Short mmCIF file of C-alpha atoms in Angstrom, two decimals:
data_model
loop_
_atom_site.label_atom_id
_atom_site.label_comp_id
_atom_site.label_asym_id
_atom_site.label_seq_id
_atom_site.Cartn_x
_atom_site.Cartn_y
_atom_site.Cartn_z
CA MET A 1 17.32 37.98 4.38
CA ALA A 2 14.36 36.47 4.77
CA ASN A 3 13.71 34.26 7.90
CA PRO A 4 15.50 31.37 6.74
CA THR A 5 13.11 28.64 7.67
CA ILE A 6 10.83 30.73 6.20
CA THR A 7 12.11 29.54 2.88
CA VAL A 8 13.31 26.23 3.20
CA LEU A 9 9.35 26.05 3.33
CA GLU A 10 8.93 27.82 0.71
CA ARG A 11 10.13 25.81 -1.43
CA HIS A 12 8.43 22.94 -0.49
CA MET A 13 5.44 24.85 -1.42
CA LEU A 14 6.43 25.68 -4.84
CA LEU A 15 7.01 22.18 -5.48
CA TYR A 16 3.57 21.32 -3.51
CA GLN A 17 2.42 23.58 -6.13
CA ARG A 18 3.46 21.65 -9.43
CA LEU A 19 1.72 18.13 -8.07
CA TRP A 20 -1.35 19.02 -5.10
CA ARG A 21 -3.13 17.67 -8.68
CA ALA A 22 -2.14 14.08 -8.46
CA SER A 23 -3.11 14.06 -4.37
CA ALA A 24 -5.84 16.22 -4.64
CA PHE A 25 -8.36 13.40 -6.27
CA SER A 26 -7.35 11.65 -3.32
CA LEU A 27 -7.55 13.14 -0.78
CA PHE A 28 -11.65 13.77 -1.39
CA ILE A 29 -12.55 10.35 -2.41
CA LEU A 30 -10.29 7.70 0.39
CA PRO A 31 -12.32 9.14 3.28
CA VAL A 32 -15.33 8.64 0.92
CA LEU A 33 -14.38 5.27 0.20
CA PHE A 34 -13.02 4.12 3.40
CA LEU A 35 -16.49 5.26 5.58
CA THR A 36 -19.04 3.99 3.29
CA SER A 37 -16.94 0.30 2.50
CA ILE A 38 -16.07 -0.09 6.52
CA GLY A 39 -18.12 2.23 8.24
CA LEU A 40 -21.27 1.36 6.30
CA GLY A 41 -19.98 -2.46 4.95
CA VAL A 42 -18.83 -3.41 8.04
CA GLY A 43 -20.46 -2.12 9.82
CA GLY A 44 -24.14 -3.32 9.17
CA TYR A 45 -22.87 -6.08 10.93
CA ILE A 46 -21.81 -4.40 14.07
CA HIS A 47 -24.93 -3.28 16.77
CA GLN A 48 -23.01 -0.70 18.99
CA VAL A 49 -19.26 -0.70 20.05
CA ASP A 50 -18.88 1.46 23.07
CA GLY A 51 -22.94 2.60 22.52
CA HIS A 52 -22.39 4.41 19.00
CA ASP A 53 -23.03 3.41 15.73
CA TYR A 54 -20.13 1.13 14.10
CA LEU A 55 -19.78 4.40 11.63
CA GLN A 56 -20.05 7.26 13.36
CA TRP A 57 -17.68 4.91 16.18
CA ILE A 58 -14.57 4.62 13.79
CA THR A 59 -14.98 8.40 12.03
CA PRO A 60 -13.17 10.25 14.56
CA GLY A 61 -10.47 7.66 14.38
CA LEU A 62 -10.42 7.65 10.54
CA ILE A 63 -9.48 11.28 10.64
CA ALA A 64 -6.70 11.00 13.30
CA SER A 65 -5.09 7.56 11.30
CA THR A 66 -4.79 9.69 7.90
CA ALA A 67 -3.45 12.32 9.12
CA PHE A 68 -0.72 9.86 11.10
CA GLN A 69 -0.27 8.77 7.59
CA THR A 70 0.23 11.33 5.63
CA GLY A 71 2.79 12.46 8.35
CA ALA A 72 4.43 9.23 7.43
CA ASN A 73 4.35 9.31 4.35
CA GLU A 74 5.53 12.56 3.41
CA SER A 75 8.81 12.50 5.44
CA THR A 76 10.00 8.85 3.71
CA TYR A 77 10.70 9.76 -0.08
CA GLY A 78 10.42 13.76 0.50
CA VAL A 79 13.20 13.21 2.59
CA LEU A 80 15.58 10.96 1.22
CA SER A 81 15.28 12.62 -2.62
CA GLU A 82 16.32 15.20 -1.29
CA PHE A 83 19.33 13.96 -0.46
CA GLU A 84 20.04 11.40 -2.73
CA TRP A 85 18.68 12.55 -6.38
CA VAL A 86 16.83 15.79 -6.27
CA GLY A 87 19.82 17.55 -4.76
CA GLY A 88 18.30 20.18 -2.45
CA ILE A 89 19.43 19.33 0.87
CA LYS A 90 23.14 19.61 -0.86
CA ALA A 91 21.68 23.26 -2.35
CA MET A 92 20.34 24.95 1.05
CA ARG A 93 23.88 23.89 2.80
CA SER A 94 26.04 26.83 0.25
CA THR A 95 23.95 29.30 1.76
CA PRO A 96 23.43 30.19 5.27
CA VAL A 97 20.38 28.12 5.81
CA ARG A 98 21.12 25.95 8.72
CA ILE A 99 20.39 22.44 9.69
CA GLN A 100 17.84 22.65 11.93
CA ASP A 101 15.97 25.59 9.24
CA MET A 102 15.93 23.00 7.05
CA ILE A 103 14.02 20.77 9.28
CA ARG A 104 12.09 23.47 10.83
CA GLY A 105 11.27 23.90 7.20
CA TRP A 106 10.22 21.08 6.90
CA LEU A 107 8.33 19.48 9.40
CA ILE A 108 6.49 23.03 8.34
CA TYR A 109 5.48 22.04 4.98
CA VAL A 110 4.19 18.34 6.31
CA LEU A 111 2.09 19.86 8.73
CA ILE A 112 0.15 22.11 5.92
CA ALA A 113 0.00 18.68 3.54
CA THR A 114 -1.34 17.13 6.85
CA GLU A 115 -4.26 19.80 7.24
CA LEU A 116 -5.02 20.11 3.83
CA ALA A 117 -5.36 16.31 4.21
CA VAL A 118 -7.45 16.56 8.11
CA ALA A 119 -10.13 19.33 6.22
CA ALA A 120 -10.73 17.21 3.10
CA PHE A 121 -11.56 14.51 5.04
CA LEU A 122 -13.83 17.40 7.49
CA ILE A 123 -15.79 18.24 4.03
CA VAL A 124 -16.53 15.03 3.05
CA ILE A 125 -18.40 14.58 7.39
CA TRP A 126 -19.86 17.49 6.46
CA LEU A 127 -21.25 17.36 3.82
CA ALA A 128 -22.56 14.18 5.46
CA GLY A 129 -24.61 16.06 7.91
CA ALA A 130 -22.00 13.88 10.48
CA LEU A 131 -19.94 17.18 11.27
CA THR A 132 -19.87 17.91 14.94
CA PRO A 133 -18.35 21.67 16.56
CA GLY A 134 -16.09 18.84 18.68
CA LEU A 135 -14.81 17.75 16.19
CA ALA A 136 -13.96 20.32 13.68
CA ILE A 137 -12.40 22.30 16.83
CA SER A 138 -10.12 19.48 18.24
CA ALA A 139 -9.19 17.54 14.29
CA PRO A 140 -6.48 20.12 13.34
CA PHE A 141 -4.26 20.17 16.84
CA VAL A 142 -4.96 16.88 17.71
CA CYS A 143 -4.01 15.75 14.33
CA GLY A 144 -1.31 18.36 14.01
CA ALA A 145 0.38 16.73 16.77
CA VAL A 146 0.09 13.24 15.58
CA SER A 147 1.12 13.73 12.14
CA LEU A 148 4.46 15.78 13.68
CA ALA A 149 4.72 12.94 16.08
CA ILE A 150 5.25 10.58 13.26
CA ALA A 151 7.16 12.61 11.02
CA THR A 152 9.85 14.17 13.30
CA PRO A 153 11.10 10.52 13.76
CA THR A 154 10.67 8.96 10.64
CA THR A 155 12.58 12.20 8.88
CA ALA A 156 16.17 11.58 11.32
CA PHE A 157 15.19 7.37 9.68
CA SER A 158 14.40 8.98 6.24
CA ALA A 159 18.06 11.06 6.61
CA ALA A 160 19.97 7.96 7.66
CA ILE A 161 19.04 5.69 5.09
CA ASN A 162 20.86 4.92 1.40
CA ASP A 163 18.71 2.98 -0.20
CA GLN A 164 14.64 3.09 -0.87
CA ASP A 165 14.08 -0.07 0.03
CA TRP A 166 14.29 0.36 3.76
CA PHE A 167 10.94 2.41 3.00
CA LEU A 168 9.14 -0.93 2.50
CA VAL A 169 10.57 -2.56 5.92
CA LEU A 170 9.32 1.25 7.46
CA ALA A 171 6.02 0.93 5.74
CA ARG A 172 4.77 -2.72 6.60
CA PHE A 173 6.91 -3.30 10.29
CA VAL A 174 5.70 0.20 12.06
CA ILE A 175 3.64 1.97 10.10
CA LEU A 176 1.33 -0.48 8.83
CA PRO A 177 0.78 -2.68 12.73
CA ALA A 178 0.64 0.74 13.76
CA THR A 179 -2.15 1.63 11.81
CA LEU A 180 -4.10 -1.64 12.17
CA PHE A 181 -3.70 -2.14 15.74
CA SER A 182 -4.03 1.49 17.54
CA GLY A 183 -7.62 1.32 17.89
CA VAL A 184 -8.99 2.39 14.65
CA LEU A 185 -11.37 -0.17 13.79
CA PHE A 186 -11.66 -1.88 16.43
CA PRO A 187 -11.02 -0.82 20.60
CA ILE A 188 -7.62 -1.91 21.71
CA SER A 189 -9.51 -4.35 24.87
CA GLN A 190 -10.18 -6.64 22.07
CA LEU A 191 -6.70 -8.00 21.67
CA PRO A 192 -4.72 -10.31 24.04
CA ALA A 193 -3.76 -8.95 26.74
CA PHE A 194 0.14 -8.61 25.80
CA ILE A 195 0.19 -6.80 23.07
CA GLN A 196 -1.87 -3.89 24.82
CA PRO A 197 0.46 -2.44 26.41
CA LEU A 198 2.41 -2.30 22.72
CA SER A 199 -0.88 -0.60 21.20
CA TYR A 200 0.22 2.86 23.76
CA LEU A 201 3.18 3.10 22.44
CA SER A 202 2.31 4.32 18.89
CA PRO A 203 1.30 7.69 19.26
CA LEU A 204 -1.79 7.40 16.87
CA THR A 205 -3.23 4.98 19.88
CA HIS A 206 -3.52 8.36 22.42
CA ALA A 207 -4.37 10.55 18.78
CA VAL A 208 -7.65 7.61 18.22
CA GLU A 209 -8.74 8.23 21.94
CA LEU A 210 -7.88 11.40 21.78
CA MET A 211 -10.21 12.35 18.64
CA ARG A 212 -13.36 10.22 20.12
CA ASP A 213 -13.07 11.74 23.28
CA PHE A 214 -13.24 15.37 22.35
CA ALA A 215 -16.38 14.13 18.89
CA PHE A 216 -18.42 12.21 22.26
CA GLY A 217 -17.99 14.63 24.65
CA THR A 218 -16.08 12.93 26.73
CA ALA A 219 -12.05 14.32 27.24
CA THR A 220 -11.11 15.46 30.54
CA PRO A 221 -8.37 17.95 31.04
CA MET A 222 -6.48 15.03 33.08
CA THR A 223 -6.56 12.57 30.09
CA VAL A 224 -6.21 14.97 27.03
CA ALA A 225 -3.23 16.86 28.43
CA LEU A 226 -1.74 13.21 29.59
CA HIS A 227 -2.55 12.47 25.60
CA PHE A 228 -0.81 15.42 24.15
CA ALA A 229 2.50 15.36 26.56
CA TYR A 230 3.16 12.28 24.66
CA LEU A 231 2.30 13.01 21.61
CA LEU A 232 5.26 16.06 22.05
CA ALA A 233 7.74 13.74 23.90
CA TRP A 234 7.69 11.85 20.40
CA ILE A 235 8.11 15.16 18.92
CA VAL A 236 10.80 16.35 20.70
CA ALA A 237 12.44 13.12 20.58
CA GLY A 238 11.87 12.67 16.73
CA TRP A 239 13.49 16.65 16.13
CA PHE A 240 16.98 15.73 18.27
CA LEU A 241 16.83 11.77 16.48
CA ALA A 242 16.39 14.03 13.05
CA ASN A 243 19.28 16.85 13.70
CA ILE A 244 21.26 14.38 14.83
CA THR A 245 21.24 12.40 11.38
CA TYR A 246 20.70 15.15 9.53
CA ARG A 247 23.88 16.71 10.63
CA ARG A 248 26.11 12.94 10.59
CA ARG A 249 24.46 12.76 7.08
CA LEU A 250 26.33 16.52 5.99
CA THR A 251 29.48 16.50 7.95
CA ASP A 252 30.97 13.17 6.99
CA MET B 1 32.62 -20.03 -54.19
CA VAL B 2 29.90 -19.45 -51.19
CA THR B 3 29.02 -16.43 -49.96
CA THR B 4 26.50 -15.44 -47.07
CA ASP B 5 23.99 -12.56 -48.95
CA VAL B 6 23.38 -10.63 -45.15
CA SER B 7 20.43 -9.56 -46.10
CA THR B 8 18.91 -12.13 -46.58
CA PRO B 9 16.68 -12.76 -43.34
CA VAL B 10 18.16 -15.84 -40.64
CA PRO B 11 15.24 -18.43 -40.68
CA THR B 12 12.41 -17.26 -38.47
CA ALA B 13 12.84 -19.19 -35.34
CA PRO B 14 9.87 -20.50 -33.40
CA ARG B 15 8.17 -17.47 -31.85
CA VAL B 16 8.19 -18.27 -27.28
CA SER B 17 11.64 -20.80 -27.07
CA ALA B 18 12.12 -22.19 -23.60
CA ALA B 19 15.45 -22.73 -24.10
CA ARG B 20 15.41 -18.51 -24.48
CA VAL B 21 13.07 -18.16 -21.65
CA GLY B 22 14.87 -19.65 -19.20
CA ALA B 23 18.18 -17.75 -20.05
CA VAL B 24 16.08 -14.43 -18.94
CA LEU B 25 14.65 -15.96 -15.92
CA GLU B 26 18.28 -16.94 -15.36
CA TYR B 27 19.44 -13.32 -15.97
CA PHE B 28 16.76 -12.04 -13.84
CA PHE B 29 17.74 -14.70 -11.02
CA THR B 30 21.35 -13.86 -11.12
CA TYR B 31 20.52 -9.64 -11.53
CA SER B 32 18.39 -9.65 -8.15
CA PHE B 33 21.20 -12.06 -6.24
CA ARG B 34 24.32 -9.68 -7.69
CA THR B 35 25.49 -8.68 -4.12
CA ARG B 36 24.89 -10.05 -0.66
CA GLU B 37 23.77 -6.37 0.46
CA ALA B 38 21.28 -6.44 -2.77
CA LEU B 39 20.18 -10.59 -1.21
CA THR B 40 20.00 -9.22 2.26
CA LEU B 41 17.89 -5.98 1.78
CA LEU B 42 15.24 -9.17 -0.73
CA GLY B 43 15.43 -11.12 2.23
CA VAL B 44 14.28 -8.84 4.70
CA ILE B 45 11.61 -7.04 1.89
CA TRP B 46 10.19 -10.92 1.00
CA LEU B 47 10.36 -11.65 4.77
CA THR B 48 7.95 -7.94 5.22
CA ALA B 49 5.48 -8.34 2.41
CA VAL B 50 4.75 -11.77 4.26
CA THR B 51 3.84 -9.89 7.47
CA GLU B 52 1.32 -7.56 6.13
CA PRO B 53 -1.76 -9.76 4.98
CA VAL B 54 -1.11 -11.33 8.60
CA LEU B 55 -1.28 -8.26 9.91
CA TYR B 56 -4.85 -7.12 7.81
CA LEU B 57 -6.69 -11.45 8.20
CA LEU B 58 -5.48 -10.26 12.31
CA ALA B 59 -7.33 -7.23 12.57
CA MET B 60 -10.08 -7.73 10.55
CA GLY B 61 -10.66 -11.19 11.07
CA LEU B 62 -9.82 -11.47 14.66
CA GLY B 63 -10.22 -7.19 15.50
CA VAL B 64 -13.03 -6.24 14.10
CA GLY B 65 -14.76 -10.18 13.66
CA SER B 66 -14.88 -9.79 17.39
CA LEU B 67 -17.31 -7.25 17.16
CA ILE B 68 -19.93 -8.91 14.84
CA ASP B 69 -21.66 -11.93 16.96
CA SER B 70 -23.44 -13.06 14.06
CA THR B 71 -22.14 -15.65 11.06
CA ILE B 72 -22.16 -14.06 6.79
CA PRO B 73 -24.33 -16.85 5.00
CA VAL B 74 -22.14 -17.93 1.40
CA ASP B 75 -24.19 -20.01 -0.10
CA SER B 76 -25.31 -22.46 1.89
CA HIS B 77 -22.57 -21.75 4.41
CA GLN B 78 -22.89 -19.89 7.16
CA LEU B 79 -18.95 -18.28 7.64
CA SER B 80 -17.10 -17.04 10.96
CA TYR B 81 -16.91 -13.34 10.55
CA ILE B 82 -12.35 -14.64 9.84
CA GLN B 83 -13.39 -17.80 7.41
CA PHE B 84 -14.90 -15.44 5.86
CA VAL B 85 -12.56 -12.41 5.58
CA ALA B 86 -9.48 -15.01 5.06
CA PRO B 87 -9.99 -15.67 2.27
CA ALA B 88 -10.50 -12.84 0.52
CA MET B 89 -7.16 -11.75 1.79
CA LEU B 90 -5.40 -14.42 0.19
CA ALA B 91 -7.22 -12.81 -2.93
CA VAL B 92 -6.04 -9.38 -2.04
CA SER B 93 -2.37 -10.16 -1.85
CA CYS B 94 -1.46 -12.23 -4.44
CA MET B 95 -3.25 -9.54 -7.05
CA SER B 96 -1.27 -6.58 -4.75
CA GLY B 97 2.02 -8.73 -4.56
CA ALA B 98 1.01 -9.30 -8.47
CA ILE B 99 0.42 -5.60 -9.54
CA SER B 100 3.65 -4.11 -7.15
CA ALA B 101 5.40 -6.47 -8.94
CA SER B 102 4.97 -6.69 -12.71
CA ILE B 103 3.89 -2.61 -12.39
CA PHE B 104 6.81 -1.34 -10.46
CA SER B 105 9.80 -4.01 -11.70
CA PHE B 106 8.32 -4.42 -14.60
CA TYR B 107 8.76 -0.38 -14.94
CA THR B 108 11.62 0.30 -13.60
CA ARG B 109 13.85 -2.63 -15.84
CA HIS B 110 12.33 -1.76 -19.18
CA ARG B 111 12.25 2.44 -18.37
CA HIS B 112 14.91 2.28 -15.77
CA LEU B 113 16.99 0.24 -16.19
CA GLY B 114 16.57 -0.75 -19.74
CA MET B 115 17.02 -4.01 -19.21
CA PHE B 116 14.19 -4.90 -22.20
CA THR B 117 16.30 -3.31 -24.95
CA MET B 118 19.48 -4.99 -24.06
CA ILE B 119 18.06 -8.34 -23.94
CA SER B 120 16.43 -7.80 -27.06
CA THR B 121 19.82 -7.37 -29.06
CA ALA B 122 20.87 -10.53 -27.98
CA ALA B 123 17.77 -12.55 -30.14
CA VAL B 124 15.18 -12.69 -27.88
CA SER B 125 11.81 -11.80 -28.51
CA PRO B 126 9.52 -9.76 -26.86
CA ALA B 127 6.85 -12.33 -26.77
CA GLU B 128 10.12 -14.09 -24.91
CA VAL B 129 10.90 -11.30 -22.78
CA VAL B 130 7.45 -11.17 -21.25
CA VAL B 131 6.59 -14.73 -20.84
CA ALA B 132 10.21 -14.67 -18.63
CA ASP B 133 9.04 -11.78 -16.61
CA TRP B 134 5.32 -12.86 -16.68
CA LEU B 135 6.67 -16.40 -15.03
CA TRP B 136 9.60 -14.50 -13.01
CA GLU B 137 7.03 -12.10 -11.37
CA ILE B 138 5.04 -15.74 -10.61
CA ILE B 139 7.53 -17.34 -8.96
CA ARG B 140 8.18 -14.34 -6.70
CA VAL B 141 4.76 -13.91 -5.29
CA THR B 142 3.66 -17.41 -5.35
CA MET B 143 6.11 -18.40 -2.81
CA LEU B 144 4.71 -14.81 -0.73
CA SER B 145 0.91 -16.61 -0.89
CA ALA B 146 2.44 -19.96 0.20
CA ILE B 147 2.93 -18.88 2.85
CA PHE B 148 -0.58 -16.92 3.67
CA VAL B 149 -2.45 -20.59 3.02
CA ALA B 150 0.40 -21.53 5.51
CA VAL B 151 -0.52 -19.12 7.86
CA MET B 152 -4.79 -19.82 7.20
CA VAL B 153 -3.99 -23.66 8.57
CA VAL B 154 -2.03 -22.86 11.21
CA ALA B 155 -5.07 -20.10 12.80
CA GLY B 156 -7.21 -23.17 11.92
CA VAL B 157 -9.07 -21.27 9.28
CA VAL B 158 -9.06 -23.69 6.43
CA GLY B 159 -8.58 -27.55 6.09
CA VAL B 160 -4.74 -28.98 4.71
CA GLY B 161 -6.58 -30.90 2.38
CA ASN B 162 -8.58 -27.27 0.81
CA ALA B 163 -5.65 -25.01 1.49
CA LEU B 164 -3.53 -27.15 -0.92
CA VAL B 165 -6.39 -27.10 -3.77
CA ALA B 166 -6.88 -23.07 -2.49
CA PHE B 167 -2.60 -22.88 -2.97
CA VAL B 168 -3.06 -23.76 -6.48
CA ALA B 169 -5.92 -21.72 -7.57
CA THR B 170 -3.68 -18.56 -5.70
CA ILE B 171 -1.11 -19.28 -8.79
CA LEU B 172 -3.86 -18.76 -11.37
CA VAL B 173 -5.19 -15.26 -9.25
CA ILE B 174 -1.01 -14.48 -9.90
CA ALA B 175 -0.84 -15.54 -13.44
CA ALA B 176 -4.40 -13.26 -14.42
CA PHE B 177 -2.98 -10.04 -12.32
CA ALA B 178 1.05 -10.03 -13.85
CA ALA B 179 -0.52 -10.78 -17.17
CA VAL B 180 -2.65 -7.63 -17.13
CA GLY B 181 -0.39 -5.71 -14.54
CA ILE B 182 2.73 -6.12 -17.25
CA GLY B 183 0.35 -5.27 -20.37
CA LEU B 184 -0.96 -2.11 -17.87
CA SER B 185 2.61 -0.75 -16.87
CA THR B 186 3.45 -0.47 -20.50
CA LEU B 187 0.91 2.31 -20.93
CA LEU B 188 2.19 4.62 -17.57
CA ARG B 189 3.55 8.46 -19.21
CA GLY B 190 5.89 8.29 -15.93
CA TRP B 191 5.27 8.30 -11.92
CA GLN B 192 2.95 10.24 -11.04
CA ASP B 193 0.86 7.81 -13.52
CA PHE B 194 1.03 4.97 -10.78
CA ASP B 195 -1.10 6.71 -8.33
CA ILE B 196 -3.80 6.28 -10.59
CA ILE B 197 -3.06 2.34 -10.10
CA THR B 198 -3.29 2.50 -6.15
CA VAL B 199 -6.33 4.46 -5.79
CA ALA B 200 -7.75 1.13 -8.65
CA GLN B 201 -6.64 -0.81 -6.25
CA THR B 202 -7.44 0.61 -3.56
CA VAL B 203 -11.70 0.35 -4.73
CA LEU B 204 -11.14 -2.61 -6.25
CA PHE B 205 -10.21 -3.82 -2.88
CA LEU B 206 -12.79 -1.91 -0.52
CA PHE B 207 -15.50 -2.81 -2.43
CA SER B 208 -15.17 -6.29 -4.25
CA GLY B 209 -16.97 -8.29 -1.50
CA THR B 210 -13.46 -8.69 0.83
CA PHE B 211 -15.09 -7.05 4.16
CA PHE B 212 -18.58 -8.09 4.10
CA PRO B 213 -20.67 -9.85 1.35
CA ILE B 214 -22.05 -7.95 -1.98
CA GLN B 215 -25.74 -9.11 -1.58
CA GLN B 216 -25.55 -5.29 0.79
CA TYR B 217 -25.46 -3.80 -2.03
CA PRO B 218 -28.83 -2.59 -4.76
CA GLU B 219 -29.05 -5.73 -7.25
CA TRP B 220 -27.69 -3.07 -10.26
CA LEU B 221 -24.67 -2.18 -7.68
CA GLN B 222 -23.90 -6.03 -7.60
CA VAL B 223 -24.22 -6.93 -10.82
CA ILE B 224 -20.89 -4.17 -11.44
CA VAL B 225 -18.78 -5.41 -8.83
CA GLN B 226 -19.37 -9.27 -10.69
CA LEU B 227 -17.66 -7.57 -13.47
CA SER B 228 -13.71 -6.78 -10.97
CA PRO B 229 -11.44 -9.41 -11.17
CA LEU B 230 -10.66 -9.37 -7.63
CA TYR B 231 -14.51 -10.21 -6.96
CA GLN B 232 -13.74 -13.10 -9.00
CA SER B 233 -10.46 -14.19 -7.67
CA ILE B 234 -12.80 -13.68 -4.84
CA ALA B 235 -14.99 -15.85 -5.50
CA LEU B 236 -12.51 -18.43 -6.70
CA LEU B 237 -11.18 -18.93 -3.20
CA ARG B 238 -13.56 -18.80 -0.91
CA ALA B 239 -15.42 -21.27 -2.78
CA LEU B 240 -12.15 -23.73 -2.12
CA THR B 241 -11.55 -23.09 1.04
CA ILE B 242 -14.73 -23.74 2.14
CA GLY B 243 -15.00 -27.44 -0.03
CA ASP B 244 -17.48 -26.12 -2.28
CA PHE B 245 -15.88 -27.62 -5.54
CA GLY B 246 -19.23 -26.96 -8.68
CA MET B 247 -19.96 -25.48 -11.84
CA ALA B 248 -19.76 -21.91 -9.37
CA LEU B 249 -16.27 -21.97 -10.93
CA VAL B 250 -16.39 -22.25 -14.27
CA VAL B 251 -17.45 -18.30 -14.15
CA PRO B 252 -14.01 -17.01 -12.19
CA ILE B 253 -12.11 -19.49 -13.50
CA GLY B 254 -13.12 -19.38 -17.13
CA TYR B 255 -12.49 -15.26 -16.29
CA LEU B 256 -8.63 -15.83 -14.75
CA LEU B 257 -7.69 -17.43 -17.80
CA LEU B 258 -9.55 -14.66 -20.01
CA MET B 259 -7.41 -12.08 -18.12
CA VAL B 260 -3.75 -14.18 -18.87
CA VAL B 261 -4.44 -14.29 -22.57
CA ALA B 262 -5.71 -11.10 -23.04
CA GLY B 263 -2.87 -9.83 -20.75
CA LEU B 264 -0.21 -11.38 -22.25
CA LEU B 265 -0.84 -10.99 -26.10
CA PHE B 266 -1.23 -6.86 -25.07
CA SER B 267 1.97 -7.27 -22.77
CA VAL B 268 3.96 -8.71 -26.14
CA ARG B 269 1.94 -5.83 -28.58
CA ARG B 270 3.28 -3.48 -26.53
CA LEU B 271 6.66 -4.22 -26.01
CA GLY B 272 7.22 -5.14 -29.06
CA ARG B 273 6.41 -1.94 -30.73
CA ASP B 274 8.84 -0.59 -27.85
CA LEU B 275 11.55 -2.52 -28.95
CA GLY B 276 10.99 -1.61 -32.70
CA ARG B 277 10.60 -4.65 -33.27
#
């Protein structure tokens, strides 16, 4: 038998092949819209941030933010529907596929979806003539890491709930604050002092700093290692949580 | 002997009776509050819906606003960035609240729950269903705009008097988007079409003079932006929060009223066709 993880991945890719057209348009168009509206429009009123034009300054963060949101969004309805409506998990359960294979195959799929979104964003920047080698080389790694860092705990959450309305709670209490207050659109130093430590809890904050450091050539081995270690901690913790919630749901 | 001819049509009642609209509304109400669990979740969701625009207001107004030293000119006023962006955020939350309430929930109730087919067997006309649903969405979303306006007052962005006037105007904004939203939801072929709505909303959100004045655009683009319903809503709320009560309000108010009338008429016709009336 083929490797069970790959078999699970194949199932998700097959579904994606049938549905990708609906999302392809927004993959390319949303970066353009955000960069022109916020970057150019709002940026017209902002002189410089840390010595960079506003548009230049937000671009690396926006890529990380796109990856973060892809990781989170994919792991909500995509997981719950497998349990509740489509029944894909039940079908897998009746085969030699183990729980960890299900999760691993699923996460590789999320990673692929994320890298596609990141690639689309990089192409947009390249067409605008603003792609630097530092950004192009680092983006797939940083974005992959931050996507998995939020995808693993979100997958665990989605396997633990019964009602899809909980996704609204997750989106508004966790994902949106993380997106808005992780230094993507303005430096964290502008936040009140007591909120700044909270910002550093968010994996996105670390990804944004990594992206910016690589884009502007200010990365040091020490900071890179620390930021990546933090993202890895989220991935590992989320992975174990997902294994627990899957097991609990499938063995009751 | 008196015989009743069953083929004789029942004398036509007025097309929209307040009593029947009220009965349908009451049904929506009891349906939403049917179980304790549903009620709890509804409360939690409602609470989260309130936090969303407030978070945006904090991030854009205070966060991004802190990077902007200059004031933003609107007509003869000079606004700080948070004063500029707050009424726009209010309009956006009215729009997205009304759109998600009308499009998503109307669609679910109509296509998945078959609620309207069921109701329409009880001698309720499509017009009454549409009006009841429209009022129901307005009630729900207005509760959110009330809280948003209150937050603006507490944050010192707007005075109490202007805030009250602006609150009344949010009811019109919500009514306009809800009416059009119900009409649009009858056109959706399936869940894949919701993506189009989301992208359209994002375009409106980013380019309707929400985050920066449209004077930054070239002339021809300014003309196009002014056709946007969100632009008109923002223009209305922005003028009211800074106390600009003048003839300039006529255009946005007229535009929104037109949306209400056109949206409702269209929805009634579409639903009537769906229900075979």
